[in-house]
Amino acid sequence: MDWAACVNRAEQDTVDKIICGSKKGQYILLMGSKGVGKTTMILNAMKKIKADGVAICEAHEDLEVFRLRLGKALNYEYNEDSQTGLFQRRDPREGGPRLDIERALNKLEKVALRMAEKRDRPLVLVFNNIQLFANNEESRQLLLQLQQKAESWAESHLITVVFSTDDFWPYPVLRKIANRMHVISVADLTMADSLAALRKLREQFHQMPQDDSVLQEILQVCGGRLSYLNHLAHRKDIAKAAQRLLNTEKGWLLSEVGLIPDCDDDVMDEQKVCASTWLLLREFVKQHKEKEKARQTAIAAGLEVGDPEMPAIPYYECRQIMTRADFIERLDQLNIIAVDIDHMVRPDSMVLLRAATEVVEEEGFDELLEGVRSRIDDIESLHRTRELT
């Protein structure tokens, strides 16, 4: 049994219509944190139509690699061995990978025009994990190049392009000239859907029912992230596996942004990022505790309450809390935070929020954080004094 068959996602029907070609006149941007199920939904939709008229290409930081991947996905052969230099003509490769990609897309357009007479639905081209492109000028120009094709193809109903990303940075790039772009935000499952999915998976893998109270405690740790649910469902001792998952996330978080008291000036820049990160995470933990307290009060009063919500802070407030504007993108790339199309910033997952909570609630954390910030100020003051003297 496919574990994805246990999950009923509201977005799946929309993705099915896009992949099968029934939704025309637009191109799609799928946004969501790593592990929420974006690629799984696309692959499930492709299976239902046996990938008829659908090609998928994985992004890559090196555009030469991406060029080869796109050629393989489209079954397009580039002019790798050219002897045009013998006739004093420029080698086709001198234009760089973006020119080769343009040639491949032009060939695809010709194929789509011929096939349009035989089929009443557009072809579909999926660019998966576009956050893997380097966030530099060349990659941004490539994204705009792909988007220009997506715009014209959407208008002519020839080809539907689907972009998928884990990170936020491609969205502002694509938003600049977007006219026919439809954004689908994919979030974690609700508590009810997560419980139903985990119950089915446990029964499938272990042939025995699981107490819902135990599963609910597990979901308080892992939330509705599909990748975590799949991981835990395979484990015999699910409680022990959940604790190990939390400990692993906590260890990784401290290895990435751990605070160093009395740090040397060689790691000052790194500690600036770490200190700003923990200022933001501390605010997330504070908000989460306040929401949980209000939720428990409502439950005690007999009021109906919904699923526990992840704390969310507007993008501009995060810049104020962190006192820096240039660290948010880096934290998004590290999957410490997630930014949605409404420019609301949240912890990337419930597991990460739980790990951050354990760190923030440790004795002496506030003093450690203020000590690191004071140490950074002292080092910067010393550098300024040296420059003056």
Tab-separated table of C-alpha atoms in Angstrom:
chain	number	residue	atom	x	y	z
A	1	MET	CA	0.000	0.000	0.000
A	2	ASP	CA	1.332	3.433	-0.956
A	3	TRP	CA	1.648	5.620	2.130
A	4	ALA	CA	0.381	8.602	0.135
A	5	ALA	CA	-2.906	6.746	-0.407
A	6	CYS	CA	-3.601	7.153	3.312
A	7	VAL	CA	-3.572	10.944	3.003
A	8	ASN	CA	-6.512	12.951	1.746
A	9	ARG	CA	-5.182	16.349	0.763
A	10	ALA	CA	-7.497	19.104	-0.421
A	11	GLU	CA	-4.821	20.275	-2.868
A	12	GLN	CA	-4.590	16.878	-4.573
A	13	ASP	CA	-7.733	17.412	-6.660
A	14	THR	CA	-6.389	20.742	-7.923
A	15	VAL	CA	-3.006	19.215	-8.765
A	16	ASP	CA	-4.744	16.325	-10.565
A	17	LYS	CA	-6.649	18.771	-12.773
A	18	ILE	CA	-3.450	20.681	-13.548
A	19	ILE	CA	-1.406	17.608	-14.443
A	20	CYS	CA	-4.142	16.015	-16.548
A	21	GLY	CA	-4.531	19.292	-18.456
A	22	SER	CA	-8.118	20.173	-17.558
A	23	LYS	CA	-7.039	23.484	-15.971
A	24	LYS	CA	-5.837	25.753	-18.740
A	25	GLY	CA	-4.758	29.338	-19.180
A	26	GLN	CA	-2.428	29.563	-16.185
A	27	TYR	CA	0.831	28.274	-14.812
A	28	ILE	CA	1.383	27.123	-11.250
A	29	LEU	CA	3.747	27.842	-8.381
A	30	LEU	CA	3.597	25.207	-5.640
A	31	MET	CA	4.998	26.573	-2.375
A	32	GLY	CA	5.502	24.710	0.881
A	33	SER	CA	8.110	23.551	3.351
A	34	LYS	CA	10.295	20.525	2.678
A	35	GLY	CA	8.411	17.292	3.308
A	36	VAL	CA	4.821	18.589	3.112
A	37	GLY	CA	4.094	16.477	0.008
A	38	LYS	CA	4.405	18.731	-3.052
A	39	THR	CA	6.384	16.290	-5.191
A	40	THR	CA	4.273	13.382	-3.937
A	41	MET	CA	1.088	15.082	-5.146
A	42	ILE	CA	2.637	15.747	-8.553
A	43	LEU	CA	3.847	12.144	-8.919
A	44	ASN	CA	0.476	10.769	-7.784
A	45	ALA	CA	-1.267	12.892	-10.403
A	46	MET	CA	1.187	11.660	-13.062
A	47	LYS	CA	0.516	8.025	-12.113
A	48	LYS	CA	-3.220	8.484	-12.637
A	49	ILE	CA	-2.683	9.443	-16.292
A	50	LYS	CA	0.453	7.308	-16.757
A	51	ALA	CA	2.451	10.522	-17.252
A	52	ASP	CA	0.826	11.060	-20.643
A	53	GLY	CA	1.991	14.440	-21.928
A	54	VAL	CA	3.891	15.280	-18.726
A	55	ALA	CA	7.622	15.884	-18.252
A	56	ILE	CA	9.348	16.643	-14.948
A	57	CYS	CA	12.792	18.184	-14.506
A	58	GLU	CA	14.710	18.639	-11.253
A	59	ALA	CA	16.460	21.962	-10.743
A	60	HIS	CA	20.169	22.175	-9.986
A	61	GLU	CA	22.538	24.880	-8.815
A	62	ASP	CA	24.843	24.307	-11.808
A	63	LEU	CA	22.993	25.472	-14.924
A	64	GLU	CA	25.052	23.128	-17.102
A	65	VAL	CA	23.678	20.193	-15.119
A	66	PHE	CA	20.168	21.633	-15.353
A	67	ARG	CA	20.610	22.006	-19.118
A	68	LEU	CA	21.390	18.285	-19.413
A	69	ARG	CA	18.499	17.333	-17.140
A	70	LEU	CA	16.064	19.399	-19.182
A	71	GLY	CA	17.322	17.823	-22.388
A	72	LYS	CA	16.812	14.339	-20.930
A	73	ALA	CA	13.331	15.204	-19.653
A	74	LEU	CA	12.291	16.517	-23.078
A	75	ASN	CA	14.211	13.859	-25.048
A	76	TYR	CA	16.092	16.665	-26.747
A	77	GLU	CA	19.664	16.257	-28.018
A	78	TYR	CA	21.955	19.277	-27.852
A	79	ASN	CA	24.730	19.936	-30.379
A	80	GLU	CA	27.482	18.683	-28.107
A	81	ASP	CA	30.048	17.958	-30.838
A	82	SER	CA	30.178	20.968	-33.112
A	83	GLN	CA	32.755	21.628	-35.822
A	84	THR	CA	31.420	25.056	-36.812
A	85	GLY	CA	34.732	26.612	-35.794
A	86	LEU	CA	36.297	25.070	-38.902
A	87	PHE	CA	34.018	27.239	-41.032
A	88	GLN	CA	34.580	30.394	-38.954
A	89	ARG	CA	31.158	30.116	-37.347
A	90	ARG	CA	30.509	30.407	-33.647
A	91	ASP	CA	30.073	27.267	-31.615
A	92	PRO	CA	26.419	26.940	-30.475
A	93	ARG	CA	27.697	26.303	-26.932
A	94	GLU	CA	29.346	29.730	-26.694
A	95	GLY	CA	26.013	31.247	-25.706
A	96	GLY	CA	26.056	29.369	-22.414
A	97	PRO	CA	23.469	27.004	-20.882
A	98	ARG	CA	20.622	29.513	-21.012
A	99	LEU	CA	20.820	29.673	-24.804
A	100	ASP	CA	20.733	25.868	-25.030
A	101	ILE	CA	17.732	25.832	-22.692
A	102	GLU	CA	15.981	28.363	-24.949
A	103	ARG	CA	16.599	26.106	-27.956
A	104	ALA	CA	15.148	23.115	-26.108
A	105	LEU	CA	12.043	25.077	-25.085
A	106	ASN	CA	11.556	26.331	-28.642
A	107	LYS	CA	11.681	22.748	-29.891
A	108	LEU	CA	9.148	21.749	-27.235
A	109	GLU	CA	6.870	24.547	-28.416
A	110	LYS	CA	6.984	23.225	-31.984
A	111	VAL	CA	6.077	19.741	-30.736
A	112	ALA	CA	3.206	21.170	-28.672
A	113	LEU	CA	1.861	23.017	-31.713
A	114	ARG	CA	1.789	19.795	-33.737
A	115	MET	CA	0.186	17.835	-30.881
A	116	ALA	CA	-2.446	20.502	-30.266
A	117	GLU	CA	-4.289	19.269	-33.360
A	118	LYS	CA	-4.550	15.737	-31.933
A	119	ARG	CA	-5.277	16.412	-28.236
A	120	ASP	CA	-7.629	18.837	-26.553
A	121	ARG	CA	-5.474	19.467	-23.514
A	122	PRO	CA	-2.079	21.133	-23.028
A	123	LEU	CA	1.194	19.411	-22.314
A	124	VAL	CA	2.584	19.812	-18.790
A	125	LEU	CA	6.168	20.681	-17.872
A	126	VAL	CA	7.176	20.519	-14.201
A	127	PHE	CA	10.254	22.252	-12.795
A	128	ASN	CA	10.724	20.688	-9.377
A	129	ASN	CA	12.650	22.172	-6.435
A	130	ILE	CA	13.529	25.464	-8.123
A	131	GLN	CA	14.923	26.686	-4.793
A	132	LEU	CA	17.994	24.607	-5.703
A	133	PHE	CA	18.924	27.217	-8.306
A	134	ALA	CA	21.589	29.503	-6.895
A	135	ASN	CA	20.035	32.765	-5.794
A	136	ASN	CA	22.267	34.839	-8.038
A	137	GLU	CA	21.752	37.032	-11.070
A	138	GLU	CA	22.226	34.278	-13.655
A	139	SER	CA	19.753	31.906	-11.982
A	140	ARG	CA	17.214	34.689	-11.499
A	141	GLN	CA	17.517	35.524	-15.190
A	142	LEU	CA	16.908	31.842	-15.995
A	143	LEU	CA	13.787	31.833	-13.831
A	144	LEU	CA	12.461	34.876	-15.670
A	145	GLN	CA	13.313	33.197	-18.973
A	146	LEU	CA	11.286	30.118	-17.984
A	147	GLN	CA	8.479	32.330	-16.709
A	148	GLN	CA	8.237	34.221	-19.995
A	149	LYS	CA	7.706	30.913	-21.776
A	150	ALA	CA	5.153	29.866	-19.137
A	151	GLU	CA	3.213	33.113	-19.645
A	152	SER	CA	2.992	32.755	-23.433
A	153	TRP	CA	2.185	29.030	-23.258
A	154	ALA	CA	-0.550	29.630	-20.676
A	155	GLU	CA	-2.156	32.253	-22.896
A	156	SER	CA	-2.109	29.942	-25.928
A	157	HIS	CA	-3.138	26.818	-23.916
A	158	LEU	CA	-0.183	24.947	-25.390
A	159	ILE	CA	1.776	23.967	-22.280
A	160	THR	CA	1.087	24.294	-18.563
A	161	VAL	CA	4.236	24.939	-16.546
A	162	VAL	CA	4.425	23.959	-12.863
A	163	PHE	CA	7.113	25.380	-10.581
A	164	SER	CA	7.693	23.791	-7.182
A	165	THR	CA	9.760	25.347	-4.393
A	166	ASP	CA	10.562	24.770	-0.719
A	167	ASP	CA	11.921	28.280	-0.157
A	168	PHE	CA	10.405	31.736	-0.458
A	169	TRP	CA	12.992	33.547	-2.589
A	170	PRO	CA	11.712	32.379	-6.032
A	171	TYR	CA	8.281	33.889	-5.337
A	172	PRO	CA	9.376	37.570	-5.320
A	173	VAL	CA	11.420	36.897	-8.470
A	174	LEU	CA	8.452	35.383	-10.329
A	175	ARG	CA	5.958	37.875	-8.933
A	176	LYS	CA	7.495	40.799	-10.824
A	177	ILE	CA	6.075	39.902	-14.240
A	178	ALA	CA	3.396	37.386	-13.198
A	179	ASN	CA	0.046	37.799	-14.949
A	180	ARG	CA	-1.240	34.246	-15.226
A	181	MET	CA	0.581	32.662	-12.280
A	182	HIS	CA	-1.550	30.781	-9.765
A	183	VAL	CA	0.106	30.139	-6.393
A	184	ILE	CA	-0.833	27.081	-4.337
A	185	SER	CA	0.429	27.060	-0.752
A	186	VAL	CA	0.843	23.554	0.650
A	187	ALA	CA	0.861	23.334	4.447
A	188	ASP	CA	1.062	20.536	6.994
A	189	LEU	CA	-1.960	18.293	7.477
A	190	THR	CA	-4.595	19.190	10.035
A	191	MET	CA	-4.662	17.268	13.283
A	192	ALA	CA	-7.668	15.186	12.179
A	193	ASP	CA	-6.116	14.283	8.807
A	194	SER	CA	-2.755	13.542	10.437
A	195	LEU	CA	-4.382	11.233	12.995
A	196	ALA	CA	-6.339	9.370	10.307
A	197	ALA	CA	-3.261	8.983	8.091
A	198	LEU	CA	-1.001	7.827	10.917
A	199	ARG	CA	-3.620	5.342	12.110
A	200	LYS	CA	-3.952	3.796	8.635
A	201	LEU	CA	-0.204	3.626	8.165
A	202	ARG	CA	0.367	1.943	11.533
A	203	GLU	CA	-2.326	-0.643	10.798
A	204	GLN	CA	-0.808	-1.300	7.376
A	205	PHE	CA	2.811	-1.639	8.490
A	206	HIS	CA	2.270	-3.421	11.818
A	207	GLN	CA	-1.123	-5.185	11.331
A	208	MET	CA	-2.400	-3.954	14.668
A	209	PRO	CA	-4.558	-1.020	15.807
A	210	GLN	CA	-2.905	1.814	17.705
A	211	ASP	CA	-4.367	3.709	20.627
A	212	ASP	CA	-5.455	7.142	19.411
A	213	SER	CA	-4.291	8.793	22.630
A	214	VAL	CA	-0.742	7.632	21.930
A	215	LEU	CA	-0.907	8.860	18.356
A	216	GLN	CA	-2.236	12.249	19.474
A	217	GLU	CA	0.724	12.661	21.811
A	218	ILE	CA	3.043	11.835	18.911
A	219	LEU	CA	1.345	14.425	16.708
A	220	GLN	CA	1.917	17.059	19.387
A	221	VAL	CA	5.619	16.545	18.680
A	222	CYS	CA	5.810	15.948	14.922
A	223	GLY	CA	2.756	17.893	13.737
A	224	GLY	CA	1.254	17.134	10.323
A	225	ARG	CA	4.446	16.949	8.276
A	226	LEU	CA	4.057	14.030	5.843
A	227	SER	CA	7.723	13.080	5.798
A	228	TYR	CA	7.731	12.759	9.596
A	229	LEU	CA	4.481	10.776	9.642
A	230	ASN	CA	5.886	8.344	7.098
A	231	HIS	CA	9.098	7.973	9.088
A	232	LEU	CA	7.335	7.346	12.403
A	233	ALA	CA	4.730	4.991	10.959
A	234	HIS	CA	7.439	2.473	10.030
A	235	ARG	CA	8.898	2.348	13.537
A	236	LYS	CA	7.720	-0.307	15.967
A	237	ASP	CA	8.198	1.869	19.067
A	238	ILE	CA	6.659	5.077	17.789
A	239	ALA	CA	7.081	7.012	21.048
A	240	LYS	CA	10.800	6.265	21.164
A	241	ALA	CA	11.155	7.152	17.474
A	242	ALA	CA	9.384	10.493	18.035
A	243	GLN	CA	11.725	11.352	20.900
A	244	ARG	CA	14.736	10.432	18.780
A	245	LEU	CA	13.370	12.647	15.996
A	246	LEU	CA	13.062	15.544	18.422
A	247	ASN	CA	16.561	15.005	19.819
A	248	THR	CA	18.022	14.851	16.305
A	249	GLU	CA	16.300	18.100	15.333
A	250	LYS	CA	17.512	19.791	18.505
A	251	GLY	CA	21.078	18.626	17.916
A	252	TRP	CA	20.995	19.830	14.314
A	253	LEU	CA	19.554	23.214	15.345
A	254	LEU	CA	22.284	23.774	17.929
A	255	SER	CA	24.967	22.712	15.462
A	256	GLU	CA	23.716	25.290	12.951
A	257	VAL	CA	22.905	28.269	15.176
A	258	GLY	CA	24.282	27.362	18.590
A	259	LEU	CA	25.424	30.245	20.798
A	260	ILE	CA	29.089	30.480	21.834
A	261	PRO	CA	29.745	32.443	25.053
A	262	ASP	CA	32.925	34.547	25.054
A	263	CYS	CA	33.276	33.948	21.328
A	264	ASP	CA	36.404	35.041	19.467
A	265	ASP	CA	36.263	37.728	16.816
A	266	ASP	CA	36.874	35.079	14.120
A	267	VAL	CA	33.323	33.728	14.628
A	268	MET	CA	31.686	37.068	15.323
A	269	ASP	CA	29.816	37.172	12.003
A	270	GLU	CA	28.509	33.656	12.565
A	271	GLN	CA	27.372	34.535	16.073
A	272	LYS	CA	25.505	37.565	14.737
A	273	VAL	CA	23.370	35.176	12.717
A	274	CYS	CA	22.952	32.833	15.683
A	275	ALA	CA	21.973	35.573	18.111
A	276	SER	CA	19.463	37.073	15.683
A	277	THR	CA	18.031	33.605	15.029
A	278	TRP	CA	17.445	32.923	18.701
A	279	LEU	CA	15.815	36.308	19.187
A	280	LEU	CA	13.257	35.243	16.599
A	281	LEU	CA	12.903	31.672	17.886
A	282	ARG	CA	12.422	32.951	21.430
A	283	GLU	CA	9.543	35.117	20.199
A	284	PHE	CA	8.008	32.106	18.429
A	285	VAL	CA	8.216	30.069	21.635
A	286	LYS	CA	6.638	32.903	23.624
A	287	GLN	CA	3.727	33.198	21.200
A	288	HIS	CA	3.223	29.436	21.104
A	289	LYS	CA	3.050	29.186	24.906
A	290	GLU	CA	0.526	32.020	25.047
A	291	LYS	CA	-1.665	30.371	22.410
A	292	GLU	CA	-1.471	27.006	24.166
A	293	LYS	CA	-2.436	28.616	27.465
A	294	ALA	CA	-5.445	30.319	25.894
A	295	ARG	CA	-6.397	27.072	24.170
A	296	GLN	CA	-6.260	25.062	27.389
A	297	THR	CA	-8.347	27.714	29.148
A	298	ALA	CA	-10.984	27.466	26.413
A	299	ILE	CA	-11.008	23.662	26.664
A	300	ALA	CA	-11.425	23.848	30.427
A	301	ALA	CA	-14.376	26.202	29.924
A	302	GLY	CA	-16.021	23.691	27.617
A	303	LEU	CA	-15.600	25.799	24.500
A	304	GLU	CA	-14.986	24.303	21.086
A	305	VAL	CA	-11.418	24.857	19.899
A	306	GLY	CA	-9.665	24.069	16.639
A	307	ASP	CA	-6.288	22.557	15.928
A	308	PRO	CA	-3.249	24.084	17.651
A	309	GLU	CA	-1.718	26.700	15.361
A	310	MET	CA	1.902	27.431	14.640
A	311	PRO	CA	2.985	30.898	15.784
A	312	ALA	CA	3.273	33.380	12.921
A	313	ILE	CA	4.920	36.803	12.772
A	314	PRO	CA	4.735	39.279	9.865
A	315	TYR	CA	7.899	39.542	7.801
A	316	TYR	CA	8.531	43.177	8.703
A	317	GLU	CA	8.218	42.455	12.430
A	318	CYS	CA	10.754	39.632	12.114
A	319	ARG	CA	13.245	42.134	10.710
A	320	GLN	CA	12.646	44.337	13.737
A	321	ILE	CA	12.983	41.458	16.205
A	322	MET	CA	16.191	40.188	14.593
A	323	THR	CA	17.509	43.757	14.127
A	324	ARG	CA	18.748	42.549	10.728
A	325	ALA	CA	17.024	42.310	7.352
A	326	ASP	CA	19.460	40.000	5.565
A	327	PHE	CA	19.267	36.881	7.750
A	328	ILE	CA	15.685	35.787	7.056
A	329	GLU	CA	16.458	34.342	3.624
A	330	ARG	CA	19.355	32.322	5.039
A	331	LEU	CA	17.141	30.855	7.776
A	332	ASP	CA	14.545	29.948	5.149
A	333	GLN	CA	17.193	28.114	3.121
A	334	LEU	CA	18.268	26.242	6.264
A	335	ASN	CA	14.630	25.194	6.834
A	336	ILE	CA	14.552	26.877	10.232
A	337	ILE	CA	11.689	29.172	9.241
A	338	ALA	CA	9.097	29.185	6.455
A	339	VAL	CA	7.635	32.230	4.698
A	340	ASP	CA	4.265	32.107	2.909
A	341	ILE	CA	2.822	34.299	0.157
A	342	ASP	CA	1.187	36.538	2.774
A	343	HIS	CA	4.684	37.311	4.097
A	344	MET	CA	3.971	35.574	7.389
A	345	VAL	CA	6.962	33.853	8.977
A	346	ARG	CA	6.570	30.619	10.954
A	347	PRO	CA	8.847	27.925	12.360
A	348	ASP	CA	9.531	25.429	9.591
A	349	SER	CA	7.924	22.528	11.468
A	350	MET	CA	6.379	21.557	14.784
A	351	VAL	CA	9.423	19.403	15.527
A	352	LEU	CA	11.711	22.402	15.156
A	353	LEU	CA	9.423	24.516	17.352
A	354	ARG	CA	9.504	21.836	20.065
A	355	ALA	CA	13.300	21.641	19.810
A	356	ALA	CA	13.591	25.429	20.055
A	357	THR	CA	11.247	25.412	23.056
A	358	GLU	CA	13.499	22.974	24.908
A	359	VAL	CA	16.522	25.181	24.268
A	360	VAL	CA	14.800	28.452	25.196
A	361	GLU	CA	13.407	26.993	28.422
A	362	GLU	CA	16.806	25.794	29.610
A	363	GLU	CA	18.071	27.576	32.692
A	364	GLY	CA	20.279	30.528	31.886
A	365	PHE	CA	19.322	30.790	28.215
A	366	ASP	CA	18.328	34.468	28.355
A	367	GLU	CA	21.585	35.346	30.107
A	368	LEU	CA	23.554	33.361	27.508
A	369	LEU	CA	21.829	35.147	24.632
A	370	GLU	CA	22.362	38.597	26.127
A	371	GLY	CA	25.962	37.686	26.922
A	372	VAL	CA	26.665	36.725	23.307
A	373	ARG	CA	25.058	39.934	22.050
A	374	SER	CA	27.125	41.985	24.510
A	375	ARG	CA	30.270	40.136	23.428
A	376	ILE	CA	29.522	40.979	19.775
A	377	ASP	CA	29.016	44.646	20.694
A	378	ASP	CA	32.319	44.669	22.599
A	379	ILE	CA	34.248	43.155	19.683
A	380	GLU	CA	32.709	45.600	17.211
A	381	SER	CA	33.513	48.499	19.562
A	382	LEU	CA	37.117	47.309	19.814
A	383	HIS	CA	37.389	47.155	16.013
A	384	ARG	CA	36.055	50.683	15.700
A	385	THR	CA	38.563	51.884	18.301
A	386	ARG	CA	41.431	50.284	16.361
A	387	GLU	CA	40.274	51.983	13.169
A	388	LEU	CA	40.251	55.371	14.886
A	389	THR	CA	43.715	54.916	16.355
